CSV table of C-alpha atoms in Angstrom, one decimal:
chain,number,residue,atom,x,y,z
E,725,MET,CA,101.6,-6.5,15.5
E,726,PRO,CA,98.3,-4.6,14.4
E,727,THR,CA,98.2,-0.7,14.2
E,728,LYS,CA,97.0,0.6,17.6
E,729,ARG,CA,93.4,1.0,17.6
E,730,THR,CA,91.2,2.7,20.2
E,731,ILE,CA,87.9,0.8,20.7
E,732,LEU,CA,85.3,2.7,22.6
E,733,LEU,CA,83.7,-0.3,24.8
E,734,ALA,CA,81.0,2.1,25.8
E,735,GLY,CA,79.7,1.7,22.4
E,736,ALA,CA,78.9,-1.9,22.6
E,737,ALA,CA,75.2,-1.3,22.7
E,738,ALA,CA,75.3,0.1,19.2
E,739,ILE,CA,75.8,-3.4,17.8
E,740,ALA,CA,74.0,-5.4,20.3
E,741,THR,CA,70.9,-5.9,18.2
E,742,PRO,CA,70.9,-8.9,15.7
E,743,LEU,CA,69.8,-6.6,12.7
E,744,PHE,CA,71.7,-5.1,9.9
E,745,ALA,CA,70.2,-1.6,10.6
E,746,GLY,CA,70.5,0.7,7.5
E,747,ALA,CA,72.3,-2.1,5.4
E,748,ALA,CA,70.0,-1.7,2.5
E,749,MET,CA,72.2,-1.4,-0.8
E,750,ALA,CA,75.9,-1.3,-0.6
E,751,GLN,CA,77.9,1.8,-1.4
E,752,ASP,CA,81.2,2.3,-3.2
E,753,GLN,CA,82.7,-1.1,-3.4
E,754,GLY,CA,79.7,-3.0,-1.8
E,755,LEU,CA,78.5,-4.4,1.5
E,756,ILE,CA,80.7,-6.6,3.9
E,757,SER,CA,78.5,-8.2,6.5
E,758,ILE,CA,80.0,-8.9,9.9
E,759,ILE,CA,78.4,-11.4,12.1
E,760,VAL,CA,79.8,-11.8,15.7
E,761,ASN,CA,78.6,-13.7,18.7
E,762,ASP,CA,77.7,-11.3,21.6
E,763,PRO,CA,79.0,-7.7,21.6
E,764,SER,CA,78.3,-7.3,25.3
E,765,ASN,CA,81.5,-9.3,25.8
E,766,PRO,CA,84.3,-7.0,24.9
E,767,TYR,CA,86.2,-9.6,23.1
E,768,TRP,CA,83.4,-10.0,20.4
E,769,PHE,CA,82.8,-6.3,20.4
E,770,THR,CA,86.3,-5.7,19.4
E,771,GLU,CA,86.2,-8.3,16.8
E,772,GLY,CA,83.2,-6.7,15.2
E,773,GLU,CA,84.6,-3.0,15.4
E,774,VAL,CA,87.9,-3.8,14.1
E,775,ALA,CA,86.4,-5.7,11.1
E,776,LYS,CA,84.0,-2.8,10.5
E,777,GLU,CA,86.7,-0.2,10.7
E,778,THR,CA,89.0,-2.2,8.3
E,779,ALA,CA,86.2,-2.7,5.6
E,780,GLU,CA,85.3,1.1,5.8
E,781,GLU,CA,89.1,1.9,5.3
E,782,LEU,CA,89.1,-0.4,2.2
E,783,GLY,CA,86.1,1.5,0.8
E,784,TYR,CA,83.2,-0.8,1.7
E,785,GLU,CA,80.0,-0.4,3.6
E,786,ALA,CA,80.2,-2.4,6.8
E,787,ALA,CA,77.3,-3.8,9.0
E,788,VAL,CA,77.9,-5.5,12.2
E,789,ALA,CA,75.2,-7.9,13.7
E,790,SER,CA,75.2,-10.5,16.5
E,791,HIS,CA,73.7,-14.0,16.7
E,792,LYS,CA,74.4,-14.5,20.6
E,793,GLY,CA,75.1,-18.2,19.9
E,794,ASP,CA,71.7,-18.8,18.4
E,795,THR,CA,71.9,-20.6,15.0
E,796,ASN,CA,68.3,-19.7,14.0
E,797,THR,CA,69.4,-16.0,14.4
E,798,GLU,CA,72.6,-16.7,12.7
E,799,SER,CA,70.6,-18.2,9.7
E,800,ASN,CA,68.3,-15.2,9.6
E,801,LEU,CA,71.3,-12.8,9.4
E,802,ILE,CA,72.8,-14.8,6.6
E,803,ASP,CA,69.6,-14.4,4.8
E,804,THR,CA,69.7,-10.7,5.4
E,805,ALA,CA,73.3,-10.6,4.1
E,806,ILE,CA,72.2,-12.4,0.9
E,807,THR,CA,69.2,-10.1,0.4
E,808,ASN,CA,71.4,-7.1,0.9
E,809,GLN,CA,73.8,-8.4,-1.8
E,810,ALA,CA,76.9,-8.6,0.5
E,811,LYS,CA,80.2,-9.0,-1.3
E,812,ALA,CA,81.5,-11.1,1.5
E,813,ILE,CA,80.5,-12.2,5.0
E,814,ILE,CA,82.9,-12.4,8.0
E,815,LEU,CA,81.3,-14.7,10.5
E,816,ASP,CA,82.2,-15.8,14.0
E,817,PRO,CA,80.0,-19.1,13.9
E,818,ALA,CA,77.6,-19.9,16.4
E,819,ASN,CA,78.1,-23.6,16.5
E,820,ALA,CA,80.8,-25.8,15.0
E,821,ASP,CA,78.3,-28.2,13.5
E,822,GLY,CA,75.1,-26.1,13.5
E,823,SER,CA,76.5,-23.1,11.5
E,824,ILE,CA,77.5,-25.3,8.5
E,825,GLY,CA,74.1,-25.0,6.9
E,826,ALA,CA,74.2,-21.1,7.3
E,827,VAL,CA,77.7,-20.9,5.6
E,828,ARG,CA,76.7,-23.2,2.8
E,829,LYS,CA,73.7,-21.1,2.2
E,830,ALA,CA,75.8,-18.1,1.7
E,831,ILE,CA,78.2,-20.0,-0.4
E,832,ASP,CA,75.3,-21.3,-2.6
E,833,ALA,CA,74.2,-17.6,-3.0
E,834,GLY,CA,77.7,-16.8,-4.4
E,835,ILE,CA,78.9,-15.0,-1.2
E,836,PRO,CA,82.3,-15.9,0.0
E,837,VAL,CA,82.5,-16.4,3.8
E,838,PHE,CA,85.5,-15.9,6.1
E,839,LEU,CA,85.3,-17.4,9.6
E,840,VAL,CA,87.0,-15.7,12.5
E,841,ASN,CA,87.7,-17.0,16.1
E,842,ALA,CA,85.8,-20.3,16.0
E,843,GLU,CA,85.7,-23.1,13.4
E,844,ILE,CA,83.1,-25.1,11.7
E,845,ASN,CA,83.5,-28.9,11.3
E,846,GLU,CA,83.5,-29.0,7.5
E,847,ALA,CA,86.3,-28.0,5.2
E,848,GLY,CA,86.0,-26.5,1.8
E,849,LEU,CA,83.1,-24.3,2.3
E,850,ALA,CA,84.5,-21.0,4.0
E,851,LYS,CA,87.4,-19.4,2.2
E,852,ALA,CA,89.3,-19.2,5.3
E,853,GLN,CA,88.9,-20.0,9.0
E,854,LEU,CA,91.2,-17.6,11.0
E,855,VAL,CA,91.4,-18.7,14.7
E,856,SER,CA,94.0,-18.5,17.6
E,857,ASN,CA,96.3,-21.7,17.9
E,858,ASN,CA,94.0,-22.5,20.9
E,859,ALA,CA,95.8,-25.8,21.7
E,860,GLN,CA,99.3,-24.2,21.8
E,861,CYS,CA,97.8,-21.1,23.5
E,862,ALA,CA,96.1,-23.0,26.3
E,863,ALA,CA,99.2,-25.2,27.0
E,864,ASP,CA,101.4,-21.9,27.3
E,865,GLY,CA,98.8,-20.6,29.7
E,866,ALA,CA,98.8,-23.8,31.7
E,867,ILE,CA,102.6,-23.8,31.9
E,868,LYS,CA,102.5,-20.3,33.5
E,869,TRP,CA,99.6,-21.6,35.8
E,870,VAL,CA,101.6,-24.4,37.0
E,871,GLU,CA,104.5,-22.2,37.5
E,872,LEU,CA,102.4,-20.0,39.9
E,873,VAL,CA,100.4,-22.8,41.6
E,874,GLY,CA,103.1,-25.5,42.1
E,875,ASP,CA,102.9,-29.1,41.5
E,876,SER,CA,100.1,-30.0,44.0
E,877,GLY,CA,96.8,-28.4,45.0
E,878,LYS,CA,93.0,-28.6,44.5
E,879,TYR,CA,91.8,-26.8,41.5
E,880,VAL,CA,88.7,-26.0,39.4
E,881,GLU,CA,88.3,-25.7,35.5
E,882,PHE,CA,85.7,-23.6,33.9
E,883,PHE,CA,84.8,-24.9,30.5
E,884,GLY,CA,83.2,-22.8,27.7
E,885,ASN,CA,80.4,-23.5,25.4
E,886,PRO,CA,80.6,-27.1,24.3
E,887,ALA,CA,79.1,-26.2,20.8
E,888,ASP,CA,82.3,-24.1,20.2
E,889,ASN,CA,85.3,-26.3,19.3
E,890,ASN,CA,87.5,-23.8,21.2
E,891,ALA,CA,86.1,-25.0,24.4
E,892,ALA,CA,87.3,-28.5,24.1
E,893,THR,CA,90.7,-27.5,22.4
E,894,ARG,CA,91.6,-25.3,25.2
E,895,SER,CA,90.6,-27.8,27.9
E,896,ASN,CA,92.7,-30.4,26.1
E,897,GLY,CA,95.5,-27.9,25.9
E,898,TYR,CA,95.4,-27.5,29.6
E,899,GLU,CA,95.2,-31.2,30.1
E,900,THR,CA,98.4,-31.9,28.2
E,901,VAL,CA,100.3,-29.8,30.8
E,902,LEU,CA,98.4,-30.5,34.0
E,903,SER,CA,98.3,-34.4,33.5
E,904,GLN,CA,102.0,-34.3,34.2
E,905,TYR,CA,101.4,-33.4,37.7
E,906,PRO,CA,99.4,-36.1,39.4
E,907,ASP,CA,99.3,-34.2,42.8
E,908,LEU,CA,97.2,-31.5,41.2
E,909,GLU,CA,93.6,-32.5,42.0
E,910,LYS,CA,90.7,-31.3,39.9
E,911,VAL,CA,87.9,-30.9,42.3
E,912,ALA,CA,85.3,-29.6,39.7
E,913,GLU,CA,85.0,-29.0,36.1
E,914,GLU,CA,82.0,-26.8,35.3
E,915,VAL,CA,80.6,-25.6,32.0
E,916,ALA,CA,79.8,-21.8,32.1
E,917,ASN,CA,79.4,-21.1,28.4
E,918,TRP,CA,81.9,-18.3,28.3
E,919,ASP,CA,79.6,-16.2,30.5
E,920,ARG,CA,80.6,-14.2,33.7
E,921,THR,CA,77.2,-14.6,35.4
E,922,GLN,CA,77.4,-18.5,35.0
E,923,GLY,CA,81.1,-18.4,36.3
E,924,TYR,CA,79.8,-16.6,39.4
E,925,ASN,CA,76.9,-19.0,40.0
E,926,LYS,CA,78.9,-22.1,39.3
E,927,MET,CA,81.7,-20.9,41.6
E,928,GLN,CA,79.3,-20.3,44.4
E,929,SER,CA,78.0,-23.8,44.0
E,930,ILE,CA,81.4,-25.3,43.9
E,931,LEU,CA,82.5,-23.5,47.1
E,932,GLN,CA,79.6,-25.2,48.9
E,933,ALA,CA,81.2,-28.6,48.2
E,934,ASN,CA,84.8,-27.6,48.0
E,935,PRO,CA,85.3,-24.6,50.5
E,936,GLU,CA,89.0,-24.8,50.0
E,937,VAL,CA,90.2,-24.3,46.4
E,938,ASP,CA,93.8,-23.5,45.5
E,939,ALA,CA,93.5,-22.4,42.1
E,940,ILE,CA,91.2,-22.0,38.9
E,941,ILE,CA,92.1,-22.4,35.2
E,942,SER,CA,89.4,-20.9,33.0
E,943,GLY,CA,88.5,-21.3,29.2
E,944,ASN,CA,88.0,-17.5,29.0
E,945,ASP,CA,88.2,-14.3,31.1
E,946,GLU,CA,84.5,-13.7,31.5
E,947,MET,CA,84.2,-17.1,33.4
E,948,ALA,CA,87.2,-16.3,35.4
E,949,LEU,CA,85.9,-12.9,36.3
E,950,GLY,CA,82.6,-14.5,37.5
E,951,ALA,CA,84.6,-16.8,39.6
E,952,ILE,CA,86.6,-14.0,41.2
E,953,ALA,CA,83.4,-12.1,42.1
E,954,ALA,CA,82.2,-15.3,44.0
E,955,LEU,CA,85.4,-15.8,45.8
E,956,LYS,CA,85.6,-12.2,46.8
E,957,GLU,CA,82.1,-12.3,48.1
E,958,ALA,CA,82.8,-15.5,50.0
E,959,GLY,CA,86.1,-14.0,51.5
E,960,LYS,CA,88.2,-16.7,49.8
E,961,LEU,CA,90.0,-15.0,47.0
E,962,GLU,CA,93.1,-14.4,48.8
E,963,GLY,CA,95.9,-16.8,47.7
E,964,VAL,CA,93.8,-18.4,44.9
E,965,VAL,CA,95.6,-18.6,41.6
E,966,ILE,CA,93.4,-17.8,38.7
E,967,GLY,CA,94.2,-18.0,35.0
E,968,GLY,CA,92.0,-16.5,32.1
E,969,PHE,CA,92.0,-16.5,28.5
E,970,ASP,CA,91.2,-13.7,26.0
E,971,GLY,CA,93.0,-10.7,27.3
E,972,ASN,CA,89.9,-8.5,27.7
E,973,PRO,CA,90.1,-5.1,29.4
E,974,ASP,CA,88.4,-6.3,32.6
E,975,ALA,CA,90.7,-9.2,32.9
E,976,VAL,CA,93.7,-6.9,32.4
E,977,ASP,CA,92.4,-4.7,35.2
E,978,ALA,CA,92.2,-7.8,37.3
E,979,VAL,CA,95.7,-8.7,36.6
E,980,LYS,CA,96.8,-5.1,37.6
E,981,ALA,CA,94.7,-5.6,40.7
E,982,GLY,CA,96.4,-8.8,41.7
E,983,GLU,CA,93.1,-10.8,41.5
E,984,LEU,CA,93.9,-12.6,38.1
E,985,ALA,CA,97.4,-14.2,37.8
E,986,TYR,CA,97.4,-14.0,34.1
E,987,THR,CA,95.3,-14.0,30.9
E,988,VAL,CA,96.2,-15.4,27.4
E,989,LEU,CA,95.9,-12.7,25.0
E,990,GLN,CA,94.2,-13.7,21.8
E,991,PRO,CA,95.0,-11.7,18.8
E,992,VAL,CA,91.5,-10.9,17.8
E,993,ALA,CA,92.3,-7.5,16.5
E,994,VAL,CA,94.8,-9.0,14.2
E,995,PHE,CA,92.6,-11.9,12.7
E,996,ALA,CA,89.5,-9.7,12.5
E,997,GLU,CA,91.6,-7.2,10.4
E,998,GLU,CA,93.2,-10.0,8.4
E,999,ALA,CA,89.9,-11.7,7.6
E,1000,VAL,CA,88.6,-8.6,6.1
E,1001,ARG,CA,91.8,-7.8,4.0
E,1002,GLN,CA,91.5,-11.5,2.7
E,1003,ALA,CA,87.9,-10.9,1.8
E,1004,ASP,CA,88.8,-7.8,-0.1
E,1005,HIS,CA,91.4,-9.6,-2.0
E,1006,PHE,CA,89.0,-12.5,-2.9
E,1007,ILE,CA,86.4,-9.9,-4.1
E,1008,LYS,CA,88.9,-8.1,-6.4
E,1009,ASN,CA,90.9,-11.1,-7.7
E,1010,GLY,CA,88.5,-14.0,-7.4
E,1011,GLU,CA,91.0,-16.2,-5.5
E,1012,THR,CA,92.1,-16.5,-1.9
E,1013,MET,CA,95.1,-14.5,-0.7
E,1014,VAL,CA,96.3,-17.4,1.5
E,1015,ASP,CA,96.4,-21.0,0.3
E,1016,GLU,CA,95.4,-22.7,3.6
E,1017,GLU,CA,91.9,-22.5,4.7
E,1018,LYS,CA,92.7,-22.8,8.5
E,1019,GLN,CA,95.0,-20.2,9.6
E,1020,LEU,CA,96.2,-20.3,13.2
E,1021,PHE,CA,97.5,-17.3,15.2
E,1022,GLY,CA,99.8,-17.2,18.2
E,1023,CYS,CA,98.8,-15.7,21.6
E,1024,GLU,CA,100.8,-13.8,24.3
E,1025,LEU,CA,100.6,-14.0,28.0
E,1026,ILE,CA,99.5,-10.9,30.0
E,1027,THR,CA,101.1,-11.1,33.4
E,1028,THR,CA,101.9,-8.7,36.3
E,1029,ASP,CA,105.3,-8.4,34.5
E,1030,ASN,CA,104.2,-6.9,31.2
E,1031,VAL,CA,100.6,-5.8,32.1
E,1032,ASP,CA,101.6,-2.0,31.8
E,1033,GLY,CA,102.4,-2.8,28.1
E,1034,TYR,CA,98.7,-3.3,27.4
E,1035,THR,CA,97.7,0.0,26.0
E,1036,ALA,CA,94.4,-0.8,24.0
E,1037,PRO,CA,91.9,-3.6,23.9
E,1038,PHE,CA,93.6,-6.8,22.7
E,1039,VAL,CA,96.9,-5.1,21.8
E,1040,LEU,CA,100.1,-5.7,23.8
E,1041,GLU,CA,102.7,-3.1,22.7
E,1042,GLN,CA,106.2,-4.5,22.9
């Protein structure tokens, strides 16, 4: 379990721009460039801030930027990191296939890349890929979901960004459990791209065709929170079991309020810190700290039983 950190979510706007502001020449031990997805999502904000804090603790200059899922922006940010002579890049890739070229470009420039949260579909480029064990974490969430829903009912699944392997991996993890219950009827599966607004809009449309929904299982918290907003607006939230994934602060509040049944807590603070420490080891020793490129991290469930133990973003105190 990581050291407890206080992440000021109100500061998310400080890294919302996809520019390495003030990251000219590295100081002390050099520059570590950190590229996340979209810091308006508290999950990715925490990822960037924990990586930055860890790099600075180790004596590096740290710059955080965001690609917001756009591979062209991501490529430009890699170019900036190369120009600024970064010692290493911590990257949450925009696209499992589309980010390969950007990673290769950094490697060709002699800059080691450490991937966090999401994978690319080519091994041997990044020095490490540190991700949640999404298949197992999703299955664990689905087991809890069935415990709460029962073995029959009509449900909806929200699917994340198809360009991110995590979306399919989580969906498949759900399916390994839910397929064992033939009386659970999936009345809709909607792609909402990890986005709260899309979750809200898609849920509104679903309710027009399926006004009676018993449960929702979602690939992340943001889509689940959007669905909750739509159900509340329609006066249909009561009795609907909704499961999320990430463990973001708004989702935790929704668990406390009885609106979200549970969320799967991804250890983003753990693997963001670990990626920087592994980068530091490589910079200093010229070799990887861990033999395996792909490193999987376990998750925890936040439910009404343990939600009071959630004391900081993405940290569940035991």
